Every structure is written in C-alpha cells, then in structure tokens.
Coordinates of C-alpha atoms in Angstrom, one line a residue:
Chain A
X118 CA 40.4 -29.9 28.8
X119 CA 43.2 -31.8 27.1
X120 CA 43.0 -30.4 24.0
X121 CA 45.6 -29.4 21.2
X122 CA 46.0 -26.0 23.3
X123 CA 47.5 -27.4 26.5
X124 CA 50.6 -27.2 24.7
X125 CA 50.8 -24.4 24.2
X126 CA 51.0 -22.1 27.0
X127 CA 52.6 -18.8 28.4
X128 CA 55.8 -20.3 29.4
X129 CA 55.9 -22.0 26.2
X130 CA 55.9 -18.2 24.5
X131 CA 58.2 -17.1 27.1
X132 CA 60.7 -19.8 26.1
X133 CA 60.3 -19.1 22.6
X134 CA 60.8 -15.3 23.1
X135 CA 63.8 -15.7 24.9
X136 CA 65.4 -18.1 23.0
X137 CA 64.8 -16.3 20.0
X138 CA 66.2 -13.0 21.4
X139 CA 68.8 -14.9 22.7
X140 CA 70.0 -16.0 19.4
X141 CA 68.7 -12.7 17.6
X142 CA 71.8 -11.2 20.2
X143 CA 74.3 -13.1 19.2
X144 CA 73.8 -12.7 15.8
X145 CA 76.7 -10.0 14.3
X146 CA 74.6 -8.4 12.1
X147 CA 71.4 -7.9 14.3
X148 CA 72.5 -7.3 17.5
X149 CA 73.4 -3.0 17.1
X150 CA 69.8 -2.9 15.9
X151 CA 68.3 -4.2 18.9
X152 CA 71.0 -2.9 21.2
X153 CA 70.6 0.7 19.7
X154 CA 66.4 0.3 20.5
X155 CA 66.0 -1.4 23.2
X156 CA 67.4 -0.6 27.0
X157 CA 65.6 -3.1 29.2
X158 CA 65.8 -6.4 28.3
X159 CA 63.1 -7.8 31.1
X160 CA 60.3 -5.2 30.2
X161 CA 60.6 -5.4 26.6
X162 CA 60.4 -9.6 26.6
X163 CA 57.3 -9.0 29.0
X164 CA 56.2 -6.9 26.3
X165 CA 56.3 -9.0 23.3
X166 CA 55.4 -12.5 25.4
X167 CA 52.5 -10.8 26.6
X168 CA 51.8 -9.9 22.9
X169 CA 51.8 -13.3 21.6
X170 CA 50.2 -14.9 24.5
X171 CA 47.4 -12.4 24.3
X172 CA 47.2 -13.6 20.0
X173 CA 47.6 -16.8 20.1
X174 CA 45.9 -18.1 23.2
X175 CA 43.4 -15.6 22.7
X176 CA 42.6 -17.1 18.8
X177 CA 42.8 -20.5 20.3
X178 CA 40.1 -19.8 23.0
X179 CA 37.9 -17.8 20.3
X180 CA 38.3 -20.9 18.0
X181 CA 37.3 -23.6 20.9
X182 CA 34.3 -21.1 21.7
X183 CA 32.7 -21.2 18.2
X184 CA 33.5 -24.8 17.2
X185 CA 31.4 -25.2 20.8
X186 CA 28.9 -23.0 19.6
X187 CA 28.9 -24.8 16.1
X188 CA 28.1 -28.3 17.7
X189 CA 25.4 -26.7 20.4
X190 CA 23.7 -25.6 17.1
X191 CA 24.0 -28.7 14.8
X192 CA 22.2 -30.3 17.8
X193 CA 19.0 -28.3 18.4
X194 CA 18.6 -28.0 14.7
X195 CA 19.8 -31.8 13.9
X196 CA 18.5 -31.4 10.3
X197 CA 17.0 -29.0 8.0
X198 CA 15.6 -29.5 4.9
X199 CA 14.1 -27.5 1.8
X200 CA 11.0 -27.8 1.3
X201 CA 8.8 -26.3 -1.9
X202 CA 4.8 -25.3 -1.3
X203 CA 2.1 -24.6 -3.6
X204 CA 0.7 -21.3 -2.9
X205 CA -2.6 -22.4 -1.7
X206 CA -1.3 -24.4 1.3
X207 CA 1.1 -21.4 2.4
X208 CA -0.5 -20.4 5.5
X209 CA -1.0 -23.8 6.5
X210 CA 2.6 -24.7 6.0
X211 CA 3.8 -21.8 7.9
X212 CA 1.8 -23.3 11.4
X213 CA 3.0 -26.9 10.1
X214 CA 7.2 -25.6 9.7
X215 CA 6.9 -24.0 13.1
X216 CA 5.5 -26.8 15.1
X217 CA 8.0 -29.1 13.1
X218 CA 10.7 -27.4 14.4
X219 CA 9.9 -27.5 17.9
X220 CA 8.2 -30.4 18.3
X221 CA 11.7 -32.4 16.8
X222 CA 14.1 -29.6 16.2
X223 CA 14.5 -30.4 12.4
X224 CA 14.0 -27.0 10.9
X225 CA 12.1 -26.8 7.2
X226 CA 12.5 -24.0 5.0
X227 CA 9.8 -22.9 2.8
X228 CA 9.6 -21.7 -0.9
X229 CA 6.2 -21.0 -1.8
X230 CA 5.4 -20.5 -5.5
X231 CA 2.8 -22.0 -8.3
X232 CA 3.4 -25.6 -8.8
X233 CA 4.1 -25.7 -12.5
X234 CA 6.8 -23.5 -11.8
X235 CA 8.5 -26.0 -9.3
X236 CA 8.1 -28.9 -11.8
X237 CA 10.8 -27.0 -14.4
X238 CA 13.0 -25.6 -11.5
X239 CA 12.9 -29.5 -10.2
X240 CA 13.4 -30.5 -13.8
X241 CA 16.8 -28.1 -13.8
X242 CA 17.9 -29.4 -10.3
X243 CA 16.2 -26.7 -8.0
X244 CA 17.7 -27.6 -4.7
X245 CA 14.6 -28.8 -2.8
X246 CA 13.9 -31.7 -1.0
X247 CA 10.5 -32.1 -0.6
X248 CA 7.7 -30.7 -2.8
X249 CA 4.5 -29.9 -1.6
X250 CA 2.2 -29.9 -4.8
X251 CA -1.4 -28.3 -5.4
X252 CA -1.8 -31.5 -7.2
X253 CA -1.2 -35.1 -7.5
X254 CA -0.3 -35.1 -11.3
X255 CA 2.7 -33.2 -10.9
X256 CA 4.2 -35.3 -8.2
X257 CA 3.5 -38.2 -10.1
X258 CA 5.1 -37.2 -13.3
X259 CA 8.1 -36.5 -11.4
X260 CA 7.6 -39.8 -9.7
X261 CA 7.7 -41.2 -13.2
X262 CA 11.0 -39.1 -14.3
X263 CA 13.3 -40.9 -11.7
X264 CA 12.9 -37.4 -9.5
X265 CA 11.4 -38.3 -6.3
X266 CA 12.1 -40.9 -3.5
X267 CA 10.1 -44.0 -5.0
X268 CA 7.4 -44.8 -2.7
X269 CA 7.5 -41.7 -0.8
X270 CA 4.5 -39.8 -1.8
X271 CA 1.2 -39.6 -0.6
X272 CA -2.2 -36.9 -0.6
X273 CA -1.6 -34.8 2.6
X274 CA -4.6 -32.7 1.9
X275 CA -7.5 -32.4 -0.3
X276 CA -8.7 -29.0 -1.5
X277 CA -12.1 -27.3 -1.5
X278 CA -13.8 -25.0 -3.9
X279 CA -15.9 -22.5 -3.0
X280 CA -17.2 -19.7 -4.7
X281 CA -17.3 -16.9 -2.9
X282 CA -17.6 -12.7 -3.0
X283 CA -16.3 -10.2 -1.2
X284 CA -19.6 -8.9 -0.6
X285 CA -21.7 -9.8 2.3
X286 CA -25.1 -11.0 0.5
X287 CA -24.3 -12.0 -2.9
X288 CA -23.5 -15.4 -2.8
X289 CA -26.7 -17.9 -2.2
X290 CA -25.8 -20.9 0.1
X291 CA -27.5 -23.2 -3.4
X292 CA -25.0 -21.0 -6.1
X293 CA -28.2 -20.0 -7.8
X294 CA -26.3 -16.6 -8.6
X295 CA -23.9 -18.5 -11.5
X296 CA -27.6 -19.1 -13.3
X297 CA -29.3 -15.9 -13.0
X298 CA -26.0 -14.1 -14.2
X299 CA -25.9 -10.6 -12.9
X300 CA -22.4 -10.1 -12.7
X301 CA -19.9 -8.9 -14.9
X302 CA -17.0 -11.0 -14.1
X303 CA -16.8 -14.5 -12.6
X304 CA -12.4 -15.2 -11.2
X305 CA -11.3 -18.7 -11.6
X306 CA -7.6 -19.4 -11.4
X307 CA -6.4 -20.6 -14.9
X308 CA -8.1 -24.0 -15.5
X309 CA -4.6 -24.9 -17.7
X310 CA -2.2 -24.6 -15.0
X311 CA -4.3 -25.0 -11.6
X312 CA -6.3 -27.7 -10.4
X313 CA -8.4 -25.3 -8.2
X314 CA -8.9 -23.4 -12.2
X315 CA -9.8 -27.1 -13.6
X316 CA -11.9 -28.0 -10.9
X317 CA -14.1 -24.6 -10.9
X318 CA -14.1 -25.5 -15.3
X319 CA -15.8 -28.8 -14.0
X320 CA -18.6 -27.4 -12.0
X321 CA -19.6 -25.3 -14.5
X322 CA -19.7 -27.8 -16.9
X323 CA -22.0 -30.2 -14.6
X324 CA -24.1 -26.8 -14.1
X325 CA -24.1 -26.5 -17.6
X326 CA -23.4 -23.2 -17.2
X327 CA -20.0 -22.9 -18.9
X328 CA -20.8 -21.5 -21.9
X329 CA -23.2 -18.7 -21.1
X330 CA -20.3 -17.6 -18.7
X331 CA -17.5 -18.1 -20.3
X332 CA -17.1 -14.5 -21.8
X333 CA -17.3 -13.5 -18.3
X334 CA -14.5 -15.8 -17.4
X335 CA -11.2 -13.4 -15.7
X336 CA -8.1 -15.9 -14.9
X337 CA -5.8 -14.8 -11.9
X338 CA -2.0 -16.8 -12.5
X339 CA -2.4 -18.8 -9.8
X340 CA -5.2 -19.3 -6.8
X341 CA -4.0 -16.1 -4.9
X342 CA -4.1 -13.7 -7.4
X343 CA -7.4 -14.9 -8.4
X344 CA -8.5 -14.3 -5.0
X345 CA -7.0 -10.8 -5.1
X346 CA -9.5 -10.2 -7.9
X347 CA -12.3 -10.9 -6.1
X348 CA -10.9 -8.9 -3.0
X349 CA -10.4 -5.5 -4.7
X350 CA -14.5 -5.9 -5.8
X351 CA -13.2 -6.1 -9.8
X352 CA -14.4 -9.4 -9.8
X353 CA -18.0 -9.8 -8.4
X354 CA -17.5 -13.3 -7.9
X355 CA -14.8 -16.2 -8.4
X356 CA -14.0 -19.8 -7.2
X357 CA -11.1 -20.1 -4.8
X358 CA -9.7 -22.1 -2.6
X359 CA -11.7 -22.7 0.8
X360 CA -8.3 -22.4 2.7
X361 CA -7.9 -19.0 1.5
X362 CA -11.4 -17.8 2.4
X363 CA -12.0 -19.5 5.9
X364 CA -9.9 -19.3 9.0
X365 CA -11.0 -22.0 12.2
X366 CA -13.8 -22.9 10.4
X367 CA -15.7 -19.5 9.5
X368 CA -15.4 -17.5 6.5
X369 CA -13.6 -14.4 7.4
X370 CA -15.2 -12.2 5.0
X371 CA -17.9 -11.8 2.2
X372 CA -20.6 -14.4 0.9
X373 CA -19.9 -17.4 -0.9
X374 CA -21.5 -20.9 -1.8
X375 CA -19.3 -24.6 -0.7
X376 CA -19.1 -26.2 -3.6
X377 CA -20.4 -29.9 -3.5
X378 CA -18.0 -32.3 -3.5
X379 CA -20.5 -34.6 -6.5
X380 CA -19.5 -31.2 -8.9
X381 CA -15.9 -31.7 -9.5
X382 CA -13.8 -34.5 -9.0
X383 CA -11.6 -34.2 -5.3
X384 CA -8.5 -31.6 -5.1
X385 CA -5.7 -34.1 -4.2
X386 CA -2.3 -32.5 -3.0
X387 CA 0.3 -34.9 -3.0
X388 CA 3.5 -34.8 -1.2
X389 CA 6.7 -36.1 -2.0
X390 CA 10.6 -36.8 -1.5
X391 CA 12.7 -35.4 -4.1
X392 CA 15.5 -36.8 -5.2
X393 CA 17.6 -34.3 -3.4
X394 CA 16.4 -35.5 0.3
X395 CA 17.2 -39.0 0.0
X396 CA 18.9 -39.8 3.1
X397 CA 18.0 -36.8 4.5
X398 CA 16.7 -37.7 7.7
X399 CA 14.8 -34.0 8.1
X400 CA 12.4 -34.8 4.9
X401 CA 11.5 -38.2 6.1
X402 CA 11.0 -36.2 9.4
X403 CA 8.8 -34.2 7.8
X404 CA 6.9 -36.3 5.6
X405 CA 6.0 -38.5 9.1
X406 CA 5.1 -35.3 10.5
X407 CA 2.4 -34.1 8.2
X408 CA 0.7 -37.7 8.5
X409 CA 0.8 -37.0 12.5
X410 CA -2.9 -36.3 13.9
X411 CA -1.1 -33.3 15.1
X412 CA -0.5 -31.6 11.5
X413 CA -4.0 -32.8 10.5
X414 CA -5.8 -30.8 12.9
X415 CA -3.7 -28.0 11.5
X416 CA -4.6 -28.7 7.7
X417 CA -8.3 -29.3 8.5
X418 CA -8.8 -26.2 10.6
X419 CA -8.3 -24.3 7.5
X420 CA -10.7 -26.0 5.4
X421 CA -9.0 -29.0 3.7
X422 CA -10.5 -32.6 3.7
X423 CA -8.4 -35.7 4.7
Chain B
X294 CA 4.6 -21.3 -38.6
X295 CA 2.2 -24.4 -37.9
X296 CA 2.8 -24.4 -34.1
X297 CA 1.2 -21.5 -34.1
X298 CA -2.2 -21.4 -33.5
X299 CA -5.1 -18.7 -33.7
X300 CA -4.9 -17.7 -29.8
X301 CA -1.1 -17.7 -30.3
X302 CA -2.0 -15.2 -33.6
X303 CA -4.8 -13.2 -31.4
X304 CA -2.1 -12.9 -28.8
X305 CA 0.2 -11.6 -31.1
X306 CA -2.1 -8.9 -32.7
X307 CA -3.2 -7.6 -29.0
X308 CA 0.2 -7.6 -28.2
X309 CA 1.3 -5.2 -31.3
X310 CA -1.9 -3.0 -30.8
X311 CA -1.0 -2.4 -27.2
X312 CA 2.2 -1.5 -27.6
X313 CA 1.4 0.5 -30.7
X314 CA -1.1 2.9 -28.5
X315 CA 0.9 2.8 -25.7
X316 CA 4.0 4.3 -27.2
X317 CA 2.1 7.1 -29.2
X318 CA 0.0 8.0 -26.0
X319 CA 3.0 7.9 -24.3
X320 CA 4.9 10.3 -26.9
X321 CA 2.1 12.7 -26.5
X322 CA 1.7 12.8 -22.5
X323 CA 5.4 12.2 -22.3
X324 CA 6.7 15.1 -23.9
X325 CA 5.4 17.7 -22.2
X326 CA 6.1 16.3 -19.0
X327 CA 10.2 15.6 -20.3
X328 CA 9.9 19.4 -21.3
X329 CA 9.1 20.5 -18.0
X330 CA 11.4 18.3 -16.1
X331 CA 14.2 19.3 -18.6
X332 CA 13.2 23.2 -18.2
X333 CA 11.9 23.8 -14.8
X334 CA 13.5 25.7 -11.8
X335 CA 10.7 24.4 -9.9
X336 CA 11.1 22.9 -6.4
X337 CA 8.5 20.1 -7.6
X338 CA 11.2 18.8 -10.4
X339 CA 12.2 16.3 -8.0
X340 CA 8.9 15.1 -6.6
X341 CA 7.6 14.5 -10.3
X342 CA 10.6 13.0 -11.5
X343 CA 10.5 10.7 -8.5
X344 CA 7.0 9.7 -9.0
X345 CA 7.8 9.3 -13.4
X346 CA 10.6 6.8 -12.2
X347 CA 8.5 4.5 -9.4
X348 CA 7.3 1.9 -12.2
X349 CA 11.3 1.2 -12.2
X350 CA 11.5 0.5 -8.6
X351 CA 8.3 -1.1 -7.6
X352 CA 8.3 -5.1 -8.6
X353 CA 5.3 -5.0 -11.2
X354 CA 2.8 -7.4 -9.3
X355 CA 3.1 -4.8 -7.0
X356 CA 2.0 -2.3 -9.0
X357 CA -0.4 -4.1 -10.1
X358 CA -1.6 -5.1 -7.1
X359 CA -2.3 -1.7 -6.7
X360 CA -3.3 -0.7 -9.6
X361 CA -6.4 -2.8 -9.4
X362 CA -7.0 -1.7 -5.8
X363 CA -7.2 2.0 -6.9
X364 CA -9.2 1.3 -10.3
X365 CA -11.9 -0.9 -8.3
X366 CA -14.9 -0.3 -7.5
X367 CA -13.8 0.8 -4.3
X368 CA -10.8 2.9 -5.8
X369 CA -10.5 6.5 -6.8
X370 CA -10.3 5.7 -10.2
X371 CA -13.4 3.4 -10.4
X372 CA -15.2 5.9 -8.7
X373 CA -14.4 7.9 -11.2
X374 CA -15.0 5.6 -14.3
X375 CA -17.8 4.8 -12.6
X376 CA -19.4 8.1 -12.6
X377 CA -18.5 9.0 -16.1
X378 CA -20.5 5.7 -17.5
X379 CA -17.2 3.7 -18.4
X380 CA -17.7 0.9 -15.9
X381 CA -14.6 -0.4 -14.8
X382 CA -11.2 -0.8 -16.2
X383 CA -9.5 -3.7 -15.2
X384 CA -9.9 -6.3 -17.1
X385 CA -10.7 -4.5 -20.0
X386 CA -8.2 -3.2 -23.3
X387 CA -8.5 0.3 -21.8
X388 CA -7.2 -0.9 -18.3
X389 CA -4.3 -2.5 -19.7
X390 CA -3.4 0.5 -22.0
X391 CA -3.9 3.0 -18.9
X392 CA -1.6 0.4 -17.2
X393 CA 1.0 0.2 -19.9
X394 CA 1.3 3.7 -19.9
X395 CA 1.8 3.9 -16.5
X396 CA 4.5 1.4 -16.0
X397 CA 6.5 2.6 -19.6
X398 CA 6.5 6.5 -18.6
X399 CA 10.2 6.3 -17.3
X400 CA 11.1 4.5 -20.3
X401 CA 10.2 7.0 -22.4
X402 CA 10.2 10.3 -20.3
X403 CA 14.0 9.6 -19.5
X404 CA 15.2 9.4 -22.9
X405 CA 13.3 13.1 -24.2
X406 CA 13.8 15.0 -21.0
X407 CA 18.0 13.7 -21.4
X408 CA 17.8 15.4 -25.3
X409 CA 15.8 18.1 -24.1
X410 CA 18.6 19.0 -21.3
X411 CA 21.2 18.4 -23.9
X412 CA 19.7 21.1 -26.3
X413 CA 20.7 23.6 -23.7
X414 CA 19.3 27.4 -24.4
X415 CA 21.5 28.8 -26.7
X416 CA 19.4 27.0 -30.1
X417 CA 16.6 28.4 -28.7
X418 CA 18.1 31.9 -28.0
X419 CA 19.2 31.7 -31.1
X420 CA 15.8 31.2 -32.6
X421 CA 14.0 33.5 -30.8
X422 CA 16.3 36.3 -32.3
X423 CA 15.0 35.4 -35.6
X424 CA 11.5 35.7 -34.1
X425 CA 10.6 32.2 -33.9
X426 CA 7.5 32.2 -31.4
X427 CA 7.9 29.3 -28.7
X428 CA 5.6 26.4 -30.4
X429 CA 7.5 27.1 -33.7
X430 CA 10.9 26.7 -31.8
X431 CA 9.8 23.4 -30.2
X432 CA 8.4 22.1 -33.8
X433 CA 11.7 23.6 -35.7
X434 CA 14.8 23.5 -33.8
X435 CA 14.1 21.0 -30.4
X436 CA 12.2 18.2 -31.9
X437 CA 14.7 17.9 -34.8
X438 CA 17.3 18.3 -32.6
X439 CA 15.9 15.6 -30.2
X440 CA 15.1 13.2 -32.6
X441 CA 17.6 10.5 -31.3
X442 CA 15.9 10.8 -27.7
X443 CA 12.5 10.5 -28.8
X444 CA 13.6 7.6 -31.3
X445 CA 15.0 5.4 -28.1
X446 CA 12.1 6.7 -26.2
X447 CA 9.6 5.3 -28.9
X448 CA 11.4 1.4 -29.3
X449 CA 12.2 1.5 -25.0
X450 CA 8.7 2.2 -25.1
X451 CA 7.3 -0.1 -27.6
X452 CA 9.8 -2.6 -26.4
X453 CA 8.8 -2.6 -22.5
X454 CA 5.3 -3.0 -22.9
X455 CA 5.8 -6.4 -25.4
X456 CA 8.2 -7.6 -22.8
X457 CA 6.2 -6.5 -19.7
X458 CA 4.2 -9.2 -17.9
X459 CA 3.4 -9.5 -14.1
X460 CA 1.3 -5.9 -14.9
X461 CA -0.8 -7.0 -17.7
X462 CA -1.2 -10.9 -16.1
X463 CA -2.9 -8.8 -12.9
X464 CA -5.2 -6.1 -14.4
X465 CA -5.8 -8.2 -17.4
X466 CA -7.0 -11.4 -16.5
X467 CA -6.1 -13.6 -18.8
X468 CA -8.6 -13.1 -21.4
X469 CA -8.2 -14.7 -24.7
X470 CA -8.4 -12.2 -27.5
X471 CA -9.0 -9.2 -25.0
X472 CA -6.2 -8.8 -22.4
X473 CA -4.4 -12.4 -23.4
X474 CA -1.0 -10.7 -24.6
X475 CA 1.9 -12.6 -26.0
X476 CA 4.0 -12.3 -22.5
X477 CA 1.0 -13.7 -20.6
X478 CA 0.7 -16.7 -23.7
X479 CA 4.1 -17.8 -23.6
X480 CA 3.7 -18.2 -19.2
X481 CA 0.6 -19.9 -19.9
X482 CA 2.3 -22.6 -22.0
X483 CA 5.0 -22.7 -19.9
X484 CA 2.9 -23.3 -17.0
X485 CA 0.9 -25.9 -19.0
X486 CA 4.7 -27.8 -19.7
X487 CA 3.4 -26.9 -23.2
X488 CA 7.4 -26.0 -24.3
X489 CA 7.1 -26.6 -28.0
X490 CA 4.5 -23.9 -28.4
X491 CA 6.5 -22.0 -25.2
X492 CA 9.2 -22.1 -27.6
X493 CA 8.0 -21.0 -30.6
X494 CA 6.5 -17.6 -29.0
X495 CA 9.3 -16.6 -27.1
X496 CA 11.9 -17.1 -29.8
X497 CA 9.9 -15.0 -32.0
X498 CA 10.0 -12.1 -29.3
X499 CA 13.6 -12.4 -28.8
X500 CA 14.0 -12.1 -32.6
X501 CA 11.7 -9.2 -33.0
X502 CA 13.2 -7.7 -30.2
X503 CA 16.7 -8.0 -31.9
X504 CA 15.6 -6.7 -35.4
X505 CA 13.6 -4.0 -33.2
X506 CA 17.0 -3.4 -31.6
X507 CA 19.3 -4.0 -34.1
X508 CA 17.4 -1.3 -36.2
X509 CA 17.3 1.2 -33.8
X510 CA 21.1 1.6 -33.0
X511 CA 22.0 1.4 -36.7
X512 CA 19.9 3.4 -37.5
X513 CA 21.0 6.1 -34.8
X514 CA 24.8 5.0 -35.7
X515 CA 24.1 6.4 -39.3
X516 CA 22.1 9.3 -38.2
X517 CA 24.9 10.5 -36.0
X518 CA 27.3 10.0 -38.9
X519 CA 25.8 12.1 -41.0
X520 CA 25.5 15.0 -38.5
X521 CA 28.7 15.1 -37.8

C-alpha cells in the first residue's frame, strides 16, 4: 500500500522518542525530573515508543479500515433515494423497494402517508424525491408549481373499487344490497380528500342511490381507516380499495361486489420526480423500474389495472 | 365571519356540546376515583393510576383503533350495547362522548387527586372534631379547599377534548352535524388544500384556547392572592 502511512512507521517513533529525550536531557531545568523517575533509559523508551506506535499506527489502520468499509458500501448501495407513497399502494411498494434494491442495488426509502398531506409537506420542502400519489391531480398541480422533474411523471397504477364486508354472505356479486338498504352504515373514505372517497360518491350517483344513503354515509381519513371500519364489523359495508381487500388475486376475507369500471371514472396514480431528485440517478432508477414488466406483475397481483 | 359557513357553525356547536358533557361527566366520574387514588393504602393504587394515565401514552389512533374494536359488534362493549337495545356506539354522539371521556380522564383525574393529596388529614381531623360527618367534610372543607385543582381539571378537560382529533376522526366518522367536530373540520379543509377556510377555524381555536387559558391562570393568580 503506498499510502500517507508508509511514512510513518515504528522507527520513525523510535527516532522521534529518542531525539526528543535526548534533548528533554540536556535541558537544565528538565533533566532532575526525569533523572529522579526514571532508571533505565532502554526499557522506559521501549515503553513510550511502543505507546505511540500502538496509537498512532493503530488510529491510522482503524481509519484506512472504515474509509474501506465506507467505499464497499457506497458501492452496493450506489444511490438511495426518498421516496413518498399514498397509503393505498403501501404493501405494494414494500415488494416493489425490496426487489429495487437487489435487482440494481439503489436502495428507496419509503414514507407512506395520505396524499394531501404530502402535497403541503412538498409545498414546505419535505425532502422527498419521488412522490407516489393516489391520484393524478396532485402530481399535476405540483407539476404546474415548478415542483417536479418536468416530463417525468406518468400513471403507474390504476385503482379499483370494490365494495366489500367483512362478512362472508352480504355482499351480492350485482351490489343489489346498496338498493335494498338494510344496513346501518355504508364506509367510504372522505370523497373531499380521496379519490377512492370521490370515486365511491360517483357510483352512487350513477346508481342513483346517493341520497337515500347518504345519512348512512361514515368517512374513514383516508382509504385504510375506512377499511378498519368495515373490519371491526361497525361498518356493515364500505367501498375500499381492491388492493387492500385482495392478495394474488382472491379476496382474503368477507363478501364484496367489483365495482364496474362504466360506474366511476378510472383511479389514476401518477408518479413523479420531485424537484429534490433531479439528478439523482436512484429516482430515475426507480421511476424506470416501476415501468419494468417486472414491477407490473407486482402492482397487478394486488388488484390494480395497467 | 363570512368564511364561515353552516358546517363550519355545526362543527362548532358539536364541538362546544362535547366538550361541555365531557368535562361535567368527567368531574362526576373523576372525582371519586382522584379521591381514592389520593386516599388509598391500597396495593391496587398503582394499577388504577396506571390504567387513568394510558390515554397519555398510547398515540390516539391507537386508541382508537381499539376503541372501535372493543365497542363493535364483535367487542365486549357492543355486546353489551347490544343487549341493552342501544345498538352500537361508534359512530354515534354517545360513542364519541364515552370516547372523550376516556382519553381526557388523566387530564382531569391528575389535577383533583394532586389537591386532594395536598389537603393532607389534618382539615379533615379537624372537622371531624367538630362533628362534621364525612360527605359534609368533602362538600365543606375539601372541595373548597380544592377548588384550584378542580378548576385546571375542568379547562384541561374542556380544553383536550376541543383539541383532540385522531380519537374522534376514528370512532366518529366524519359525519357532518353528528360526529363532524371542529378538529376533524379544520383536517378536512386542510386535506381539501381548502387554507382559507383551514385558516379561519384554526385561528379561532387558538384564540379561544388563549382567552380559555388566559382566564384560567388569572383567575387562579387572583384567587391565590386573596388566600394568602
């Protein structure tokens, strides 16, 4: 290795001791002290080069050790880059960051939360780099701010409504149960602030049912909490997201009825480059990466359209 | 007040009722229980003051998570609703004031079981020399002398349910005019990126809660002065 430590080595120290001792020796005023302490010269210089050989070349062999270490790392994780996710695509994501990672060693870290709650952290310079929305208006509004990468967003999943109960015969296959009305409660996530919440507002209204059900209306904050009401059995029946409801392509619990796709206008989740991540090579990594067919099979498999 | 409109005023009025009930139920339940905590020898003091204190610890979707687990259908507490013909609370005014009280106790326990301990025996000594049974000590001497600690407790009280949110969001549900609280309104328009109206609510809480506040220390500052 001919690094800055070559020289700098024990007979280096061993010179320096000496010399220093030598001249500490001759010195009027020091030499009693030492004199007085110290009876054999040859075993005390041992002693103290040994000292500073073990400290200093020691250090310098940690230091070289961890700035290896350092660089090993920096290259199996070349990039990483923060990425924000709307609740409903969470599980998804969690597959998606762990393939990423290994398939090109770029590592994403995930924030999950509701997406109107990401727009005003964006707004006030949240650090992420890529925003996965539950929508496509939000991404385009920050699109429109000067937030995002221009030209760097695109749908990477559309969502599916289903209505659904966590009882196993309650939900018809036909959603004849939202007519005849024998429930007390009907979950939808909050039709101001989620799309999933607008889109269940819009089936109702091309049922015409909304207005003989709206008193019955409970509104969860965001798609998972409406799903916890339906869950627990307080909610008889609510529209949720199909991801959250079906796992490789089977319901895992309950009834419910698949919303058809005429009844509400298509889910679109956009994704995008904030403008945090540009020239991060990790969020264009990861923006090719959900496009891949690999990341679709992912996103399909629990219940999203392409 | 023109940005406000009439579910911003419904909110408003739901929000004042609940925290109305909430503090006088809690006043009534809470006392005893401060009492006993503040009096007992009992190897149980601990456990129950553990168990008043838990709304403090536990993140309040949390406990509301729970909450509507154990007041659903499947629950212990449905089950109980259930049997006595009162269908089931969440989602309803009386879930969210049986929550409220819940998650206020320790703001209210804490304050009357500190002036109860402060009291120490020797008032009550005293009293019962003069033949003052028990209920008129508590009415005579301890309430009077704990007045400052049940004032806090009654604007902590007051105070905590108006400010609380992630509880009332959960076993309310959103509904306008019956669970739709001011908390809940103002996330709703910030949600919406409707900031104006955001605005407008949530400086009128922080100025209520000021007066509120502002009031209550004064008020406490003067009653101390003349005491002393």
């Amino acid at each position: 290795m001919n690094h800055q430590e070559s020289t700098l080595d024990e007979q280096h120290i061993a010179q320096l001791v000496r010399s220093f001792y030598g001249r500490a020796r001759a010195d009027a005023l020091l030499r009693p002290v030492f004199e007085a302490a110290i009876n054999d010269w040859d075993e005390h210089h041992r002693i103290v080069e040994d000292f500073w050989s073990r400290t200093l070349l020691g250090t310098i062999r940690l230091l070289l050790v961890s700035l290896y270490l350092l660089g090993a790392s920096a290259l199996a994780f070349a990039g990483e880059v923060q990425v924000a996710v709307a609740a409903n695509f969470t599980v998804p994501m969690q597959k998606i960051a762990a393939d990423f990672e290994k398939d090109t060693g770029h590592k994403a870290v995930v924030s999950v939360g509701a997406t109107g709650k990401f727009y005003a952290q964006i707004q006030s310079g949240a650090p992420f780099e890529v925003f996965l929305s539950a929508d496509e208006t939000t991404p385009a509004k920050l699109e429109q701010e000067g937030m995002t990468v221009p030209g760097s967003r695109f749908t990477y999943a559309i969502g599916k409504l289903v209505l659904w109960s966590a009882k196993p015969v309650f939900v018809d296959d036909k959603g004849k149960v939202l007519k005849e009305g024998k429930f007390a409660h009907l979950a939808l996530a909050n039709p101001k602030t989620a799309p999933y919440g607008a889109a269940a507002l819009e089936v109702l209204k091309n049922l015409g049912l909304l207005d003989t059900l709206s008193p019955k209306f409970v509104q969860g904050e965001n798609i998972a909490q409406t799903q916890q009401f339906v869950a627990t059995g307080n909610a008889e029946l609510g529209f949720v997201a199909l991801s959250q409801v079906q796992k490789d392509g089977e319901l895992t619990s309950g009834s419910a009825w698949f919303v058809p796709g005429k009844l509400y206008k298509p889910i679109r989740q956009d994704a995008v480059i904030l403008a945090k991540g540009k020239g991060n090579p990790a969020a264009t990594a990861l923006m090719d990466y959900l496009k891949s067919d690999k990341a679709k099979v992912v996103i399909k498999s629990f219940g999203y359209d392409l | 007040m023109a940005d406000l409109n009439t579910v911003d005023l419904s909110a408003i009025k739901l929000t004042l009722e609940l925290a109305s009930l909430t503090t006088c139920l809690l006043l009534m339940i809470g006392t005893p229980i401060a009492w006993w905590l503040a009096r007992t020898r009992s190897r149980l003091k601990g456990m129950v003051g553990a168990v008043v204190a838990l709304p403090l610890v536990l993140p309040p979707t949390v406990l509301g998570f729970y909450l509507l687990v154990v007041m659903g259908p499947q629950g212990p507490i449905g089950h109980l609703t259930q049997a006595l013909g009162l269908g089931l609370l969440p989602f309803t005014f009386p879930g969210l004031l049986l929550a409220s009280v819940l998650y206020t106790m320790p703001f209210v326990v804490q304050p009357v079981q500190n002036a109860f301990e402060a009291i120490g025996e020797r008032p009550m000594e005293a009293a019962a020399t003069l033949r003052a049974g028990p209920w008129d000590t508590f009415f005579t001497v301890v309430v009077p002398l704990a007045r400052p600690g049940f004032l806090t407790a009654a604007v902590l009280g007051f105070a905590h349910t108006v400010g609380e949110f992630g509880i009332v969001l959960m076993i309310g549900g959103n509904i306008p005019g019956k669970t739709r609280v001011v908390s809940v309104q103002i996330y709703d328009h910030v949600e919406a990126m409707e900031y104006t109206e955001a605005h407008w609510l949530a400086g009128g809480m922080v100025v209520f809660a000021f007066l509120v506040l502002f009031a209550l220390y004064t008020f406490n500052n003067s009653a101390n002065r003349t005491k002393d």
